[in-house]
XYZ file of C-alpha atoms in Angstrom:
282
model
C 1.292 -6.010 24.221
C 2.056 -5.913 20.524
C 4.403 -2.951 19.944
C 3.868 -1.258 16.583
C 5.769 1.589 14.900
C 3.650 4.080 12.936
C 4.864 7.006 10.772
C 4.552 10.273 12.682
C 4.500 12.588 9.645
C 4.711 12.799 5.879
C 2.688 11.081 3.161
C 2.650 7.795 5.085
C 1.253 9.169 8.343
C -2.345 10.104 7.532
C -3.236 7.050 5.402
C -1.598 4.711 7.943
C -3.614 6.211 10.805
C -6.810 5.998 8.727
C -6.213 2.330 7.952
C -5.495 1.496 11.579
C -8.659 3.328 12.649
C -10.700 1.384 10.081
C -9.134 -1.802 11.446
C -10.536 -0.965 14.884
C -7.436 0.406 16.593
C -7.288 3.528 18.722
C -5.130 6.287 17.255
C -3.596 9.454 18.667
C -5.675 12.629 18.889
C -2.788 15.098 18.672
C 0.249 15.045 16.397
C 2.537 15.692 19.380
C 1.730 12.329 20.947
C 4.635 9.929 20.438
C 3.114 6.885 22.119
C -0.378 5.635 22.905
C -1.737 2.439 24.423
C -4.827 0.696 23.077
C -5.713 -1.630 25.979
C -8.860 -2.973 24.316
C -6.728 -4.479 21.541
C -3.608 -5.127 23.634
C -1.508 -2.918 21.346
C 0.992 -0.114 21.965
C 1.701 2.349 19.141
C 4.910 4.375 18.778
C 4.921 7.327 16.357
C 8.352 7.617 14.758
C 10.117 9.194 11.790
C 9.326 7.006 8.765
C 13.041 6.659 7.959
C 13.762 5.297 11.448
C 11.016 2.688 11.666
C 12.928 -0.126 9.943
C 15.860 0.404 12.321
C 13.655 0.171 15.416
C 11.863 -2.921 14.134
C 15.143 -4.601 13.156
C 16.482 -4.000 16.679
C 13.693 -6.119 18.124
C 12.483 -3.329 20.407
C 9.293 -3.036 18.362
C 7.422 -6.030 16.921
C 6.209 -4.637 13.615
C 5.994 -1.313 11.808
C 4.416 0.526 8.910
C 6.826 2.296 6.581
C 7.646 2.610 2.881
C 9.251 -0.205 0.932
C 11.778 2.371 -0.283
C 12.690 3.354 3.280
C 13.004 -0.292 4.312
C 15.427 -1.091 1.495
C 17.315 2.183 1.853
C 17.902 1.547 5.566
C 19.628 -1.781 4.973
C 18.032 -2.901 8.250
C 17.528 -6.556 9.128
C 13.774 -6.364 8.547
C 11.414 -7.726 5.916
C 8.143 -6.798 4.264
C 5.177 -8.943 5.313
C 2.176 -7.089 3.851
C 1.839 -4.407 1.131
C -0.778 -1.785 1.998
C -1.501 -0.151 -1.349
C -1.012 3.524 -0.507
C 1.874 6.021 -0.795
C 2.914 4.471 -4.106
C 5.982 5.873 -5.857
C 8.478 4.971 -8.577
C 12.250 5.497 -8.421
C 14.135 6.282 -11.608
C 17.417 7.644 -12.896
C 17.418 10.973 -14.740
C 19.972 13.119 -16.535
C 20.327 15.724 -19.276
C 18.764 14.711 -22.621
C 21.092 12.782 -24.895
C 23.785 12.194 -22.308
C 22.931 8.642 -21.226
C 20.723 6.112 -22.971
C 20.684 3.182 -20.568
C 21.855 1.646 -17.311
C 25.206 0.491 -18.726
C 26.112 4.118 -19.474
C 26.173 4.841 -15.738
C 29.586 3.136 -15.421
C 32.108 5.671 -14.178
C 29.443 8.307 -13.474
C 28.371 9.952 -10.208
C 24.752 9.572 -9.100
C 23.179 12.010 -6.635
C 20.231 10.791 -4.545
C 18.489 11.001 -1.180
C 18.218 7.195 -1.181
C 21.831 6.049 -1.190
C 21.024 2.525 0.034
C 18.528 1.833 -2.744
C 20.735 3.214 -5.496
C 23.946 1.548 -4.296
C 22.177 -1.818 -4.115
C 20.612 -1.392 -7.560
C 23.941 -0.459 -9.134
C 25.729 -3.374 -7.445
C 22.995 -5.851 -8.422
C 23.416 -4.802 -12.050
C 27.221 -4.774 -12.034
C 27.493 -1.012 -12.529
C 30.589 0.747 -11.182
C 29.348 4.229 -10.301
C 29.781 6.609 -7.363
C 26.810 7.602 -5.217
C 26.519 11.001 -3.528
C 23.953 11.441 -0.773
C 21.888 14.644 -0.801
C 18.868 15.550 1.311
C 16.133 16.684 -1.055
C 16.085 18.777 -4.262
C 18.520 16.496 -6.053
C 17.507 17.944 -9.447
C 20.032 20.775 -8.998
C 22.948 18.356 -8.487
C 23.571 18.065 -12.231
C 23.337 21.802 -12.870
C 25.828 22.475 -10.072
C 28.231 19.785 -11.262
C 27.908 17.526 -8.224
C 26.769 14.564 -10.349
C 26.023 13.563 -13.924
C 22.912 11.571 -12.964
C 20.272 11.739 -10.246
C 18.015 9.046 -8.808
C 14.741 10.122 -7.258
C 11.009 9.552 -6.951
C 9.242 10.247 -10.239
C 5.487 10.784 -10.368
C 4.394 12.937 -13.328
C 7.947 13.892 -14.381
C 7.089 17.613 -14.287
C 9.854 18.508 -11.826
C 12.430 16.735 -13.982
C 11.284 18.442 -17.159
C 11.348 21.822 -15.424
C 14.953 21.090 -14.475
C 15.780 20.141 -18.076
C 16.165 16.443 -17.295
C 14.703 13.188 -18.633
C 14.350 9.711 -17.162
C 16.849 7.012 -18.136
C 16.244 3.275 -18.407
C 13.755 1.158 -16.495
C 12.482 2.057 -13.002
C 14.855 1.288 -10.140
C 11.957 0.121 -7.987
C 8.280 0.675 -7.205
C 7.435 1.495 -3.626
C 4.343 1.644 -1.429
C 3.499 1.497 2.261
C 4.215 -1.921 3.784
C 4.064 -3.707 7.116
C 7.517 -4.879 8.165
C 8.944 -7.228 10.771
C 12.433 -8.157 11.942
C 13.833 -10.869 9.702
C 13.425 -14.257 11.359
C 11.385 -12.873 14.277
C 9.536 -15.525 16.280
C 7.537 -13.427 18.741
C 3.818 -13.605 19.533
C 2.619 -14.954 16.203
C -1.094 -14.980 17.081
C -1.136 -11.235 17.773
C 0.744 -10.466 14.571
C -1.606 -12.684 12.551
C -4.620 -10.944 14.060
C -3.158 -7.532 13.207
C -2.487 -8.591 9.620
C -5.976 -10.094 9.255
C -7.501 -6.801 10.312
C -5.461 -4.818 7.806
C -6.212 -7.333 5.065
C -9.883 -6.943 5.935
C -9.604 -3.192 5.414
C -7.856 -3.705 2.075
C -10.611 -6.031 0.875
C -13.344 -3.728 2.163
C -11.800 -0.870 0.184
C -11.512 -2.986 -2.945
C -14.991 -4.557 -3.036
C -18.612 -3.463 -2.729
C -21.660 -5.547 -1.891
C -24.110 -5.849 -4.787
C -27.762 -6.845 -4.407
C -30.237 -7.382 -7.213
C -33.413 -9.228 -8.209
C -33.617 -11.485 -11.246
C -35.898 -14.117 -12.696
C -34.880 -17.661 -11.769
C -34.358 -18.711 -15.402
C -31.627 -16.062 -15.747
C -29.919 -16.901 -12.441
C -27.021 -18.903 -13.880
C -26.138 -16.121 -16.311
C -26.252 -13.619 -13.437
C -24.070 -15.780 -11.200
C -21.492 -15.960 -13.995
C -21.323 -12.148 -13.856
C -21.255 -11.978 -10.029
C -19.618 -15.183 -8.778
C -18.720 -13.589 -5.441
C -15.945 -15.123 -3.365
C -17.256 -18.541 -2.264
C -20.465 -17.974 -4.237
C -23.376 -15.509 -4.112
C -26.242 -15.660 -1.640
C -29.532 -16.506 -3.427
C -32.948 -16.166 -1.765
C -36.471 -16.665 -3.186
C -38.692 -13.574 -3.447
C -42.404 -13.336 -2.684
C -43.171 -12.988 -6.377
C -42.935 -16.468 -7.852
C -40.131 -17.006 -10.331
C -37.907 -14.234 -8.921
C -34.857 -14.509 -6.665
C -32.704 -12.011 -4.784
C -28.927 -12.261 -5.213
C -26.152 -10.796 -3.056
C -22.437 -10.956 -3.924
C -19.178 -9.070 -3.387
C -17.851 -7.495 -6.594
C -14.725 -5.422 -7.356
C -15.542 -1.770 -6.734
C -13.715 -0.627 -9.869
C -15.955 -2.833 -12.028
C -19.247 -2.139 -10.247
C -20.798 0.118 -12.882
C -19.972 -2.255 -15.752
C -21.325 -5.216 -13.768
C -24.564 -3.321 -13.114
C -24.906 -2.681 -16.848
C -24.335 -6.358 -17.658
C -26.877 -7.480 -15.056
C -29.484 -5.035 -16.298
C -29.033 -6.300 -19.853
C -29.971 -9.850 -18.804
C -33.017 -8.743 -16.845
C -31.799 -7.935 -13.336
C -33.635 -5.160 -11.539
C -33.392 -3.263 -8.219
C -29.588 -3.392 -8.504
C -27.929 -1.788 -5.496
C -24.365 -1.419 -4.264
C -23.300 -0.724 -0.675
C -19.894 -0.031 0.821
C -18.139 -2.658 2.944
C -16.633 -1.237 6.122
C -14.878 -4.356 7.387
C -14.552 -8.020 6.485
C -12.682 -11.252 7.136
C -11.897 -13.737 4.391
């Protein structure tokens, strides 16, 4: 069986379970379950703390796992990202009191407080910055006020928490994170099962990104319509009962669907419909 680590709680847990369910895998019914077997798909799922998943995968005891890119890098584990999943996105940045530090070079000789010591230490070393790193678990904004550090490094979304603490971001982002599938670096296990798992997740990602669009158009306007909806390998075109008309079906990006419908209508397309895609293979 393919042994897969899944986040058991936090912002990664729900979306990961939803994606796996959409990909056709059985998921746990109660949050207390730590392990389930999906015999139909020959998969065994282990529900673990998100911070621990990279360690388990790197040990070789589990084949692959879903965790955050930030947690993977912070762990320093011998594991690598093999597929980004597009949810649980976050940005890591430095912050300090206004006017104190203007850029990364000013961090030399300073102390940085963070809950992600591995990420920050690596970023500082990669940029040749000689600074101390203090590990704190949560609420790092108070570290400056209490004199523990001159700078903090943390997840920044809207920046409201920083502003409320009288802080401002400094320099460019340290990194951008999202949920990812990881595997032990250099692993050479059952490749076919891993490829199948990745294909299923990629199918979910595509299904979430595209919609199917159907419309009718006169044959003389078909080429202009196809230019608007080229599809993936090309649209499906079928003749209609009414002479001179054809029906067209193509996958289009969901975010552009309304604009595409407007463009098609302007060149004479009618009966324009969009439908959700629940699964696909490319």
